[in-house]
Every structure is written in structure tokens, then in C-alpha cells.
Tab-separated table of C-alpha atoms and ligand atoms in Angstrom:
chain	number	residue	atom	x	y	z
A	326	UNK	CA	4.000	87.324	-18.489
A	327	UNK	CA	6.091	86.645	-15.377
A	328	UNK	CA	8.896	84.130	-15.648
A	329	UNK	CA	8.426	80.619	-14.300
A	330	UNK	CA	9.839	80.432	-10.772
A	331	UNK	CA	11.671	77.188	-9.973
A	332	UNK	CA	13.003	76.274	-6.551
A	333	UNK	CA	15.920	73.883	-6.361
A	334	UNK	CA	16.353	72.389	-2.919
A	335	UNK	CA	19.790	70.945	-2.220
A	336	UNK	CA	22.941	72.691	-3.470
A	337	UNK	CA	25.048	69.601	-4.208
A	338	UNK	CA	26.159	68.822	-7.778
A	339	UNK	CA	22.713	67.524	-8.849
A	340	UNK	CA	20.871	70.614	-7.567
A	341	UNK	CA	23.463	73.038	-8.899
A	342	UNK	CA	23.276	71.441	-12.345
A	343	UNK	CA	19.461	71.552	-12.328
A	344	UNK	CA	19.619	75.243	-11.353
A	345	UNK	CA	22.140	76.053	-14.080
A	346	UNK	CA	19.999	74.432	-16.785
A	347	UNK	CA	16.740	75.992	-15.547
A	348	UNK	CA	18.175	79.518	-15.345
A	349	UNK	CA	19.743	79.000	-18.781
A	350	UNK	CA	16.245	78.253	-20.096
A	351	UNK	CA	14.984	81.623	-18.900
A	352	UNK	CA	13.393	80.727	-15.544
A	353	UNK	CA	13.748	82.528	-12.244
A	354	UNK	CA	15.718	80.142	-10.028
A	355	UNK	CA	16.013	80.115	-6.241
A	356	UNK	CA	18.435	77.602	-4.735
A	357	UNK	CA	17.994	76.516	-1.103
A	358	UNK	CA	20.201	74.462	1.170
A	359	UNK	CA	20.007	73.547	4.842
A	360	UNK	CA	23.739	74.158	5.216
A	361	UNK	CA	25.539	77.534	5.309
A	362	UNK	CA	27.185	76.929	1.896
A	363	UNK	CA	26.924	74.874	-1.317
A	364	UNK	CA	28.431	71.530	-2.280
A	365	UNK	CA	29.871	70.377	1.026
A	366	UNK	CA	29.948	66.702	0.056
A	367	UNK	CA	31.299	67.635	-3.374
A	368	UNK	CA	34.206	69.349	-1.575
A	369	UNK	CA	34.770	66.247	0.566
A	370	UNK	CA	34.762	64.152	-2.618
A	371	UNK	CA	37.526	66.405	-3.952
A	372	UNK	CA	39.810	65.884	-0.951
A	373	UNK	CA	41.453	62.760	-2.376
A	374	UNK	CA	41.082	63.821	-6.021
A	375	UNK	CA	37.734	64.693	-7.583
A	376	UNK	CA	36.992	61.856	-9.960
A	377	UNK	CA	34.237	63.540	-11.954
A	378	UNK	CA	33.613	60.870	-14.588
A	379	UNK	CA	35.166	57.925	-16.393
A	380	UNK	CA	36.561	57.762	-19.925
A	381	UNK	CA	35.571	54.376	-21.313
A	382	UNK	CA	33.363	53.143	-24.147
A	383	UNK	CA	29.926	54.518	-23.358
A	384	UNK	CA	28.223	51.126	-23.604
A	385	UNK	CA	30.510	49.875	-20.779
A	386	UNK	CA	29.933	53.026	-18.775
A	387	UNK	CA	26.178	52.490	-18.788
A	388	UNK	CA	26.501	48.964	-17.360
A	389	UNK	CA	27.883	50.323	-14.083
A	390	UNK	CA	24.478	51.353	-12.702
A	391	UNK	CA	22.000	49.277	-10.724
A	392	UNK	CA	19.110	49.820	-8.315
A	393	UNK	CA	15.737	48.295	-7.444
A	394	UNK	CA	13.773	48.187	-10.693
A	395	UNK	CA	16.063	50.755	-12.308
A	396	UNK	CA	14.313	51.523	-15.640
A	397	UNK	CA	17.349	50.826	-17.817
A	398	UNK	CA	16.147	52.460	-21.029
A	399	UNK	CA	14.968	55.617	-19.273
A	400	UNK	CA	18.159	55.738	-17.204
A	401	UNK	CA	20.419	55.330	-20.249
A	402	UNK	CA	18.466	58.034	-22.046
A	403	UNK	CA	19.047	60.447	-19.139
A	404	UNK	CA	22.784	59.704	-19.132
A	405	UNK	CA	23.010	59.893	-22.936
A	406	UNK	CA	21.740	63.453	-22.767
A	407	UNK	CA	24.592	64.511	-20.491
A	408	UNK	CA	27.420	62.030	-20.976
A	409	UNK	CA	31.100	62.016	-19.981
A	410	UNK	CA	32.088	64.136	-23.019
A	411	UNK	CA	29.434	66.724	-22.152
A	412	UNK	CA	30.661	66.809	-18.552
A	413	UNK	CA	34.299	67.476	-19.554
A	414	UNK	CA	33.170	70.131	-22.065
A	415	UNK	CA	31.073	71.782	-19.358
A	416	UNK	CA	34.071	71.816	-16.974
A	417	UNK	CA	36.273	73.284	-19.759
A	418	UNK	CA	33.728	76.079	-20.280
A	419	UNK	CA	34.148	76.925	-16.604
A	420	UNK	CA	37.904	77.103	-17.227
A	421	UNK	CA	38.595	73.750	-15.521
A	422	UNK	CA	40.808	71.453	-17.558
A	423	UNK	CA	40.428	67.724	-17.025
A	424	UNK	CA	42.697	64.754	-17.683
A	425	UNK	CA	42.190	61.004	-17.916
A	426	UNK	CA	44.354	58.855	-15.653
A	427	UNK	CA	45.647	55.460	-16.838
A	428	UNK	CA	42.733	53.849	-14.947
A	429	UNK	CA	40.290	55.738	-17.198
A	430	UNK	CA	39.170	57.942	-14.275
A	431	UNK	CA	38.761	61.616	-15.204
A	432	UNK	CA	39.937	64.353	-12.829
A	433	UNK	CA	40.228	68.143	-12.946
A	434	UNK	CA	43.915	69.037	-13.505
A	435	UNK	CA	44.003	70.637	-10.060
A	436	UNK	CA	42.445	67.448	-8.596
A	437	UNK	CA	40.373	69.432	-6.085
A	438	UNK	CA	36.670	70.306	-6.171
A	439	UNK	CA	37.019	73.815	-4.704
A	440	UNK	CA	38.199	75.725	-7.823
A	441	UNK	CA	35.457	74.142	-9.941
A	442	UNK	CA	32.764	74.800	-7.331
A	443	UNK	CA	33.887	78.410	-6.887
A	444	UNK	CA	33.707	79.155	-10.615
A	445	UNK	CA	30.390	77.326	-10.940
A	446	UNK	CA	28.764	79.377	-8.192
A	447	UNK	CA	30.209	82.608	-9.586
A	448	UNK	CA	28.626	81.736	-12.934
A	449	UNK	CA	25.259	81.020	-11.291
A	450	UNK	CA	25.335	84.322	-9.430
A	451	UNK	CA	26.067	86.117	-12.707
A	452	UNK	CA	23.024	84.363	-14.162
A	453	UNK	CA	21.021	85.722	-11.225
A	454	UNK	CA	20.360	82.457	-9.369
A	455	UNK	CA	19.339	83.442	-5.842
A	456	UNK	CA	20.992	81.401	-3.074
A	457	UNK	CA	19.275	80.828	0.269
A	458	UNK	CA	21.407	78.998	2.820
A	459	UNK	CA	20.364	77.634	6.243
A	460	UNK	CA	16.969	76.905	4.713
A	461	UNK	CA	15.876	73.386	5.507
A	462	UNK	CA	12.749	72.132	3.797
A	463	UNK	CA	10.403	70.656	6.405
A	464	UNK	CA	7.177	70.330	4.425
A	465	UNK	CA	5.679	70.865	0.983
A	466	UNK	CA	2.271	70.602	-0.631
A	467	UNK	CA	0.571	71.169	-3.959
A	468	UNK	CA	-1.644	74.240	-4.091
A	469	UNK	CA	-3.423	74.393	-7.450
A	470	UNK	CA	-0.722	74.755	-10.083
A	471	UNK	CA	1.919	75.815	-7.593
A	472	UNK	CA	3.924	74.117	-4.861
A	473	UNK	CA	4.125	75.545	-1.347
A	474	UNK	CA	7.315	74.717	0.506
A	475	UNK	CA	7.855	75.274	4.223
A	476	UNK	CA	11.426	76.066	5.235
A	477	UNK	CA	12.926	76.196	8.664
A	478	UNK	CA	15.515	79.006	8.736
A	479	UNK	CA	17.243	81.090	11.412
A	480	UNK	CA	14.470	83.685	10.906
A	481	UNK	CA	11.800	81.074	11.736
A	482	UNK	CA	9.512	78.954	9.572
A	483	UNK	CA	8.670	80.431	6.206
A	484	UNK	CA	6.278	79.269	3.457
A	485	UNK	CA	7.216	80.068	-0.140
A	486	UNK	CA	5.342	79.346	-3.338
A	487	UNK	CA	6.888	78.152	-6.639
A	488	UNK	CA	5.773	76.954	-10.053
A	489	UNK	CA	8.067	73.938	-9.885
A	490	UNK	CA	10.334	72.408	-7.251
A	491	UNK	CA	13.338	70.182	-7.893
A	492	UNK	CA	14.556	68.223	-4.883
A	493	UNK	CA	18.255	67.304	-4.864
A	494	UNK	CA	18.606	66.293	-1.217
A	495	UNK	CA	21.367	63.698	-1.594
A	496	UNK	CA	21.822	60.274	-0.039
A	497	UNK	CA	22.399	59.318	3.570
A	498	UNK	CA	26.154	59.335	4.106
A	499	UNK	CA	28.380	62.000	5.672
A	500	UNK	CA	25.714	63.778	7.754
A	501	UNK	CA	28.037	66.638	8.543
A	502	UNK	CA	27.950	67.709	4.874
A	503	UNK	CA	24.154	68.095	5.082
A	504	UNK	CA	23.283	64.779	3.390
A	505	UNK	CA	21.373	63.438	6.370
A	506	UNK	CA	18.692	61.398	4.597
A	507	UNK	CA	16.140	63.009	6.914
A	508	UNK	CA	14.024	63.864	3.869
A	509	UNK	CA	12.959	60.186	3.694
A	510	UNK	CA	10.499	60.607	6.593
A	511	UNK	CA	8.987	63.713	4.977
A	512	UNK	CA	8.553	62.012	1.604
A	513	UNK	CA	7.014	58.908	3.198
A	514	UNK	CA	4.612	61.096	5.177
A	515	UNK	CA	3.465	62.516	1.837
A	516	UNK	CA	3.033	58.974	0.411
A	517	UNK	CA	6.064	59.171	-1.902
A	518	UNK	CA	7.575	55.690	-1.594
A	519	UNK	CA	11.284	55.392	-0.827
A	520	UNK	CA	13.495	52.294	-0.668
A	521	UNK	CA	15.531	52.483	2.561
A	522	UNK	CA	18.908	54.221	2.248
A	523	UNK	CA	21.696	51.709	2.877
A	524	UNK	CA	25.500	51.811	2.827
A	525	UNK	CA	27.059	51.398	-0.613
A	526	UNK	CA	30.665	51.510	-1.851
A	527	UNK	CA	31.850	50.387	1.539
A	528	UNK	CA	33.737	47.861	3.616
A	529	UNK	CA	32.004	45.007	5.447
A	530	UNK	CA	32.356	43.910	9.043
A	531	UNK	CA	33.754	40.488	9.971
A	532	UNK	CA	34.024	38.803	13.382
A	533	UNK	CA	37.773	38.256	13.321
A	534	UNK	CA	39.509	36.081	15.841
A	535	UNK	CA	41.540	38.313	18.257
A	536	UNK	CA	44.871	36.583	17.644
A	537	UNK	CA	44.341	36.675	13.895
A	538	UNK	CA	43.594	40.401	13.786
A	539	UNK	CA	46.567	41.239	15.998
A	540	UNK	CA	48.857	39.679	13.369
A	541	UNK	CA	47.123	40.847	10.221
A	542	UNK	CA	45.479	44.257	10.800
A	543	UNK	CA	46.267	46.600	7.905
A	544	UNK	CA	47.722	43.816	5.755
A	545	UNK	CA	46.787	43.766	2.073
A	546	UNK	CA	45.505	40.699	0.267
A	547	UNK	CA	46.613	41.111	-3.349
A	548	UNK	CA	45.714	39.647	-6.758
A	549	UNK	CA	42.421	38.103	-5.738
A	550	UNK	CA	39.150	37.149	-7.307
A	551	UNK	CA	36.357	37.914	-4.861
A	552	UNK	CA	32.952	36.314	-5.455
A	553	UNK	CA	29.479	37.029	-4.079
A	554	UNK	CA	26.691	34.869	-5.468
A	555	UNK	CA	27.167	34.689	-9.247
A	556	UNK	CA	29.295	37.849	-9.444
A	557	UNK	CA	33.045	38.235	-9.144
A	558	UNK	CA	35.562	41.067	-9.095
A	559	UNK	CA	39.355	41.140	-9.357
A	560	UNK	CA	41.500	43.300	-7.075
A	561	UNK	CA	42.922	43.816	-3.637
A	562	UNK	CA	41.427	43.774	-0.115
A	563	UNK	CA	42.767	45.103	3.162
A	564	UNK	CA	42.153	43.422	6.521
A	565	UNK	CA	40.942	45.963	9.082
A	566	UNK	CA	40.113	45.636	12.768
A	567	UNK	CA	36.418	45.560	11.929
A	568	UNK	CA	36.464	43.576	8.679
A	569	UNK	CA	37.432	44.008	5.049
A	570	UNK	CA	37.885	47.046	2.823
A	571	UNK	CA	38.809	47.340	-0.834
A	572	UNK	CA	37.627	47.782	-4.412
A	573	UNK	CA	36.238	44.280	-5.064
A	574	UNK	CA	34.066	44.274	-1.956
A	575	UNK	CA	32.797	47.805	-2.701
A	576	UNK	CA	31.862	46.813	-6.225
A	577	UNK	CA	30.175	43.613	-5.057
A	578	UNK	CA	27.942	45.534	-2.623
A	579	UNK	CA	24.645	44.972	-4.500
A	580	UNK	CA	25.419	41.235	-4.919
A	581	UNK	CA	26.402	40.828	-1.247
A	582	UNK	CA	23.287	42.645	-0.027
A	583	UNK	CA	21.102	40.353	-2.136
A	584	UNK	CA	22.362	37.228	-0.291
A	585	UNK	CA	20.317	35.921	2.655
A	586	UNK	CA	23.544	35.486	4.631
A	587	UNK	CA	26.119	37.980	3.365
A	588	UNK	CA	29.435	36.348	2.524
A	589	UNK	CA	32.252	36.424	0.015
A	590	UNK	CA	34.373	33.648	-1.391
A	591	UNK	CA	37.968	34.496	-2.246
A	592	UNK	CA	40.255	32.863	-4.784
A	593	UNK	CA	43.740	33.642	-3.461
A	594	UNK	CA	45.473	31.952	-6.395
A	595	UNK	CA	43.612	32.989	-9.552
A	596	UNK	CA	46.652	32.175	-11.699
A	597	UNK	CA	46.591	28.490	-10.693
A	598	UNK	CA	43.937	25.804	-11.018
A	599	UNK	CA	43.230	23.485	-8.078
A	600	UNK	CA	45.055	20.717	-9.963
A	601	UNK	CA	48.129	22.900	-10.502
A	602	UNK	CA	48.233	23.766	-6.807
A	603	UNK	CA	47.953	20.083	-5.887
A	604	UNK	CA	50.766	19.250	-8.327
A	605	UNK	CA	53.001	21.853	-6.631
A	606	UNK	CA	52.542	19.976	-3.350
A	607	UNK	CA	53.864	16.708	-4.820
A	608	UNK	CA	55.452	14.462	-2.173
A	609	UNK	CA	54.528	16.842	0.682
A	610	UNK	CA	53.455	14.592	3.544
A	611	UNK	CA	53.843	16.586	6.750
A	612	UNK	CA	53.406	20.214	7.836
A	613	UNK	CA	51.025	20.677	4.928
A	614	UNK	CA	50.089	24.241	5.886
A	615	UNK	CA	53.696	25.311	6.062
A	616	UNK	CA	54.514	23.532	2.794
A	617	UNK	CA	51.541	25.241	1.128
A	618	UNK	CA	52.787	28.612	2.339
A	619	UNK	CA	56.197	28.000	0.730
A	620	UNK	CA	55.184	26.209	-2.438
A	621	UNK	CA	52.143	28.372	-3.231
A	622	UNK	CA	53.992	31.551	-2.197
A	623	UNK	CA	51.243	32.665	0.184
A	624	UNK	CA	51.670	36.098	1.723
A	625	UNK	CA	51.543	36.346	5.550
A	626	UNK	CA	47.900	37.474	5.697
A	627	UNK	CA	46.671	34.708	3.378
A	628	UNK	CA	48.673	32.164	5.367
A	629	UNK	CA	47.157	33.484	8.607
A	630	UNK	CA	43.663	33.056	7.120
A	631	UNK	CA	44.491	29.499	6.122
A	632	UNK	CA	45.873	28.756	9.587
A	633	UNK	CA	42.727	30.185	11.177
A	634	UNK	CA	40.547	28.018	8.950
A	635	UNK	CA	42.364	24.809	9.869
A	636	UNK	CA	43.046	25.745	13.513
A	637	UNK	CA	40.693	23.187	14.952
A	638	UNK	CA	40.744	20.673	12.153
A	639	UNK	CA	42.766	17.524	11.821
A	640	UNK	CA	43.232	15.149	8.965
A	641	UNK	CA	42.919	17.538	6.048
A	642	UNK	CA	44.454	16.742	2.682
A	643	UNK	CA	46.370	18.729	0.070
A	644	UNK	CA	43.180	18.677	-1.982
A	645	UNK	CA	41.268	20.278	0.933
A	646	UNK	CA	43.889	23.032	1.205
A	647	UNK	CA	43.835	23.699	-2.550
A	648	UNK	CA	40.067	23.898	-2.533
A	649	UNK	CA	40.108	26.294	0.436
A	650	UNK	CA	42.679	28.605	-1.106
A	651	UNK	CA	40.647	28.732	-4.338
A	652	UNK	CA	37.339	29.463	-2.589
A	653	UNK	CA	37.920	30.777	0.934
A	654	UNK	CA	34.557	31.684	2.399
A	655	UNK	CA	34.249	34.644	4.784
A	656	UNK	CA	30.965	35.426	6.560
A	657	UNK	CA	30.193	39.135	6.618
A	658	UNK	CA	28.213	40.679	9.468
A	659	UNK	CA	27.015	43.962	8.021
A	660	UNK	CA	28.194	46.880	5.879
A	661	UNK	CA	30.030	49.755	7.541
A	662	UNK	CA	27.768	52.417	9.100
A	663	UNK	CA	26.070	54.594	6.488
A	664	UNK	CA	27.471	57.830	7.899
A	665	UNK	CA	31.033	56.953	6.920
A	666	UNK	CA	30.533	55.435	3.482
A	667	UNK	CA	31.010	57.048	0.064
A	668	UNK	CA	27.441	56.713	-1.152
A	669	UNK	CA	24.098	55.197	-0.293
A	670	UNK	CA	21.880	52.813	-2.211
A	671	UNK	CA	18.085	53.100	-2.064
A	672	UNK	CA	16.076	56.280	-2.509
A	673	UNK	CA	12.870	57.503	-4.165
A	674	UNK	CA	11.328	54.502	-5.950
A	675	UNK	CA	11.284	54.566	-9.735
A	676	UNK	CA	7.596	53.647	-9.754
A	677	UNK	CA	6.926	57.119	-8.224
A	678	UNK	CA	8.536	59.005	-11.134
A	679	UNK	CA	7.694	59.764	-14.733
A	680	UNK	CA	10.189	60.040	-17.596
A	681	UNK	CA	11.009	63.643	-16.576
A	682	UNK	CA	11.847	62.563	-12.989
A	683	UNK	CA	8.641	64.276	-11.857
A	684	UNK	CA	6.709	62.629	-9.016
A	685	UNK	CA	3.634	61.164	-10.753
A	686	UNK	CA	1.216	61.875	-7.914
A	687	UNK	CA	2.719	65.240	-7.065
A	688	UNK	CA	2.791	67.359	-10.234
A	689	UNK	CA	5.518	69.996	-10.420
A	690	UNK	CA	7.823	68.150	-7.965
A	691	UNK	CA	10.988	66.556	-9.394
A	692	UNK	CA	13.775	64.506	-7.767
A	693	UNK	CA	17.412	64.227	-8.885
A	694	UNK	CA	20.844	62.984	-7.809
A	695	UNK	CA	21.704	60.483	-5.138
A	696	UNK	CA	18.250	60.676	-3.523
A	697	UNK	CA	16.940	58.497	-6.395
A	698	UNK	CA	17.155	54.717	-6.177
A	699	UNK	CA	20.259	54.001	-8.244
A	700	UNK	CA	23.767	53.058	-7.282
A	701	UNK	CA	27.138	52.780	-8.953
A	702	UNK	CA	30.711	51.959	-8.015
A	703	UNK	CA	33.269	54.695	-7.424
A	704	UNK	CA	35.141	55.780	-10.533
A	705	UNK	CA	33.255	58.951	-11.453
A	706	UNK	CA	29.941	57.182	-12.112
A	707	UNK	CA	28.267	58.761	-9.069
A	708	UNK	CA	28.931	62.356	-10.034
A	709	UNK	CA	28.167	61.705	-13.705
A	710	UNK	CA	24.685	60.476	-12.753
A	711	UNK	CA	24.122	63.411	-10.392
A	712	UNK	CA	24.984	65.862	-13.177
A	713	UNK	CA	22.896	63.986	-15.759
A	714	UNK	CA	19.757	63.683	-13.591
A	715	UNK	CA	20.080	67.331	-12.511
A	716	UNK	CA	20.391	68.410	-16.123
A	717	UNK	CA	17.427	66.241	-17.183
A	718	UNK	CA	14.977	67.518	-14.562
A	719	UNK	CA	16.268	71.091	-14.914
A	720	UNK	CA	15.429	70.935	-18.608
A	721	UNK	CA	12.045	69.273	-18.078
A	722	UNK	CA	10.933	71.675	-15.319
A	723	UNK	CA	11.873	74.710	-17.403
A	724	UNK	CA	10.390	73.541	-20.730
A	725	UNK	CA	7.386	75.499	-21.931
A	726	UNK	CA	5.245	72.425	-22.629
A	727	UNK	CA	5.625	70.960	-19.111
B	2277	LIG	C1	34.425	60.772	0.813
B	2277	LIG	C2	33.649	60.832	-0.467
B	2277	LIG	C3	34.324	60.805	-1.674
B	2277	LIG	C4	33.602	60.812	-2.877
B	2277	LIG	N1	34.301	60.822	-4.046
B	2277	LIG	C5	33.620	60.795	-5.211
B	2277	LIG	C6	34.320	60.818	-6.456
B	2277	LIG	O1	35.549	60.972	-6.497
B	2277	LIG	N2	33.583	60.697	-7.594
B	2277	LIG	C7	32.229	60.571	-7.594
B	2277	LIG	O2	31.614	60.410	-8.668
B	2277	LIG	N3	31.534	60.645	-6.432
B	2277	LIG	C8	32.204	60.741	-5.248
B	2277	LIG	N4	31.507	60.807	-4.073
B	2277	LIG	C9	30.027	60.805	-4.111
B	2277	LIG	C10	29.452	62.181	-4.500
B	2277	LIG	O3	30.055	63.185	-3.728
B	2277	LIG	C11	27.920	62.167	-4.265
B	2277	LIG	O4	27.357	61.092	-4.992
B	2277	LIG	C12	27.296	63.479	-4.717
B	2277	LIG	O5	27.786	64.578	-3.944
B	2277	LIG	C13	25.771	63.443	-4.574
B	2277	LIG	O6	25.286	64.634	-5.113
B	2277	LIG	P1	23.799	65.161	-4.803
B	2277	LIG	O7	23.738	66.524	-5.403
B	2277	LIG	O8	22.813	64.146	-5.208
B	2277	LIG	O9	23.715	65.252	-3.224
B	2277	LIG	P2	24.704	65.974	-2.087
B	2277	LIG	O10	25.974	66.326	-2.734
B	2277	LIG	O11	24.654	65.015	-1.005
B	2277	LIG	O12	23.889	67.290	-1.804
B	2277	LIG	C14	22.641	67.280	-1.154
B	2277	LIG	C15	22.387	68.656	-0.572
B	2277	LIG	O13	21.058	68.683	-0.054
B	2277	LIG	C16	21.041	69.432	1.139
B	2277	LIG	N5	19.886	69.004	1.935
B	2277	LIG	C17	19.611	67.770	2.444
B	2277	LIG	N6	18.446	67.776	3.090
B	2277	LIG	C18	17.948	69.044	2.997
B	2277	LIG	C19	16.749	69.663	3.438
B	2277	LIG	N7	15.810	69.002	4.123
B	2277	LIG	N8	16.546	70.985	3.159
B	2277	LIG	C20	17.482	71.692	2.437
B	2277	LIG	N9	18.640	71.142	2.009
B	2277	LIG	C21	18.865	69.834	2.267
B	2277	LIG	C22	22.366	69.079	1.798
B	2277	LIG	O14	22.778	70.063	2.728
B	2277	LIG	C23	23.303	68.984	0.592
B	2277	LIG	O15	23.987	70.198	0.335
B	2277	LIG	C24	32.181	60.835	-2.854
B	2277	LIG	C25	31.513	60.902	-1.636
B	2277	LIG	C26	32.228	60.888	-0.457
B	2277	LIG	C27	31.483	60.957	0.845
């Protein structure tokens, strides 16, 4: 009996993991990518330190994921089967040692992605995975029990037939790495529903006043609580020419996007109540803004924001200032353009998929990685989910019963 032939399309971490599991289960595996090499976004991710996962109690880890109608139990089950311990063990088996930073983020000792990727691909070649680069999938269809995929390649268009196909086509950011999101149109044409890909883990644009931005561009705003709707995050923001960047605003992305008019409210003095701030202004009668700057120890950027807020107002009280500094509202225009952000939200809808990540109305087609409709903050959660979904579908597609 001939071996089951599985095509993996997309050679990012999710596709590579799916291929590794499927070949390990005895299938013939062909791996295709539109680009001339594997894992281009993975390599970009490694430029500033490849944060492959996070070392924290697993029940906390699992709370980091969201998405439209994310099926929590199914999702947790997928991650449980390839968790952060499994990921570090897998890296160790490739000869890549990892360490946990004080933040809980886990990195390879060498920090970079290249050594890990090189060893991973060497292992796959030893296992006889066939790599086909510059092969862009442009169409696919079911043909009886097989799937026919049309590729555009330098040699022209080519139709190939497989028993199973696992798509791992990525999200929509960093086009130059191959993650163009162009697959969305193809999937929609074939009636596979997709929630639009949108910027995630990103800064937001603000219409700053010219004078304000001249004084404050690049300035940090430290020790804040940032709120969006009912959610809040602690951390630091940076004022940029186009708006705001920083951990809290990245992590609040889903909450901000759910608001009809995107905005954040900032508490610049989390260590003080409104009453305590008012008490510190005792006997201040004139130059209230200036007094607030001194007595509340406001940094220059926070003071500039306060000045901008009260620029055209007269007759404000100490109470007004205290209230403003505890809940300073900033209207946000839109997230930064998708091409420059770390990850995208949206993707293949969960209602399209069964528990094996197979498309319900398209037997033998599976989807994994960032092209699915989940999102997570930075901190290693993105790669962990790519590995776990790749592993899950790789196992399902190569199991005898399926
Ligand atoms: C600057 C930056 C830093 C990051 N840092 C981290 C980090 O430290 N930790 C973390 O967890 N995550 C990080 N990420 C996110 C992480 O890199 C991605 O979530 C991850 O690479 C997604 O993996 P994937 O396999 O789903 O898709 P991708 O890695 O995007 O791979 C998709 C592949 O599909 C191919 N493809 C697309 N369309 C087609 C087609 N039609 N035909 C054939 N091939 C196609 C592409 O060429 C690509 O190779 C970072 C991302 C960026 C941009």
C-alpha cells in the first residue's frame, strides 16, 4: 500500500511543525512555499530575540488567547497537547538550549531564530520531507478522496494531487516575508468564511497637535494604567509622531477594536487616589497646572498632555485636574497599517473547522497557525499557538482513522 501523501503549504513555524509530525507518523510529506526559502517571518521574529514561548502557570498562559467565537475548550485542548514544556523539549532535541528571562519569556540561548531553523530544516530533509519553493498556491479543489492543488511556479502553473493538504499560510503582516494574506480571496471564492485580517499587537494613530508633538515625540509615559472599555493594562507608552506605541496599547487591541469609537483612558497617577492628589494641592490658588506639575511630579510629556487638554479652557478646578490626570481620554484614529505590525487578528472562522482543524465542507483540507481566527499578545504566545496548531493538524491528517 502506498504511503499517504500530505502537502503542507506554507513553510513558517506552523507548516514546518505540521510537516515534522506528519512525516514522523510515516506519511510522504511535500512542503511548498511561495517564497525562495522557509520561515522568513520566523527569522524576522528572531531579530530582536526569538521569544518562543512563556514560562508561567499553564492556566494563566491559556487566558492570553482571544478571537471571534474562539472555541475555548477545543483551543485549550490543542495547546495542552503541545504546551510550553513540550516546545522547550522539542528545541532541546534539536540541540537548541532555551532559558527563561525574569519576565517569564522563553528564548533560545543564542536569541536568534536562524540556528534553530537551520537545524529544523536539516532534520526534515533527513526525514525525507521534500521542499518546493517559489510555489504559490492559486487554487485547490476536492477530487473524490484527493485534493488537487494548483501552484504557480517559475516553471508555469502546475496541478498536483494529494491525499491531504494542510494550509499554513500565515497572517497578513510583513508582506515581504511571504505572509501577504492574499489567500483570503481564494478561500472566500471557495466559500470558506474568513474574518477580515486586521492589525494586532500594534500602535494606534492619534491626531496630535503640531506644537505638542514637536515637544514630546519619542517621550515615554511611564507607570500608567491604560483602560479601554472594561479592560485595563499596566505599563509604559511612547508618544510617536503618528500616535502611541507600547505594551499596554498592544495588549488592549481586542478591547479597543470592540469600541464604536476607539479610545483609551490613561491613569497617570495609579499610586494616588483623586482625593490624595487634591490633598497635595492644598492652598494652591493660582497657576494650577504648574503647581500640579510640581506637586504631582508629572513628567514633561504628561504635563504637555495636561496643558494641551486645558489649552482652551478657563475656570477649571483642582478637582478637574485630578480627575483628568486619573482618567485622561485619548481618541484613537486607527491601528497602524497591517503590513508593519507583529501579527494580525482575524482569519479562517472557527465555524468552518472541525476539532481536527479540518475544513468541515472541504474534507482533507486543514488550516493551522496565524491564518486561523485567534490572537494573542506578544510574549511567546503567538509562536506557541503556531506550533501547537501545526502539531495538532499534522497528527490528525496523518492518523490512520482520519
Ligand atoms: C517583527 C516580528 C516579531 C515577532 N516576534 C515574535 C516573537 O518573539 N514571539 C512570537 O511568539 N511571535 C513573534 N512574531 C509572530 C510570529 O512570527 C508569527 O505569529 C508566526 O511566524 C506565524 O507563523 P505561521 O506559520 O502561521 O505563518 P508565517 O510564519 O507567516 O508563514 C506563512 C508562510 O506561508 C507562505 N505563503 C503565504 N501564502 C502562500 C501561498 N499562496 N502559497 C504558498 N505559500 C504561501 C509564506 O511565504 C510564509 O512562508 C513576530 C512577528 C514579527 C513580524
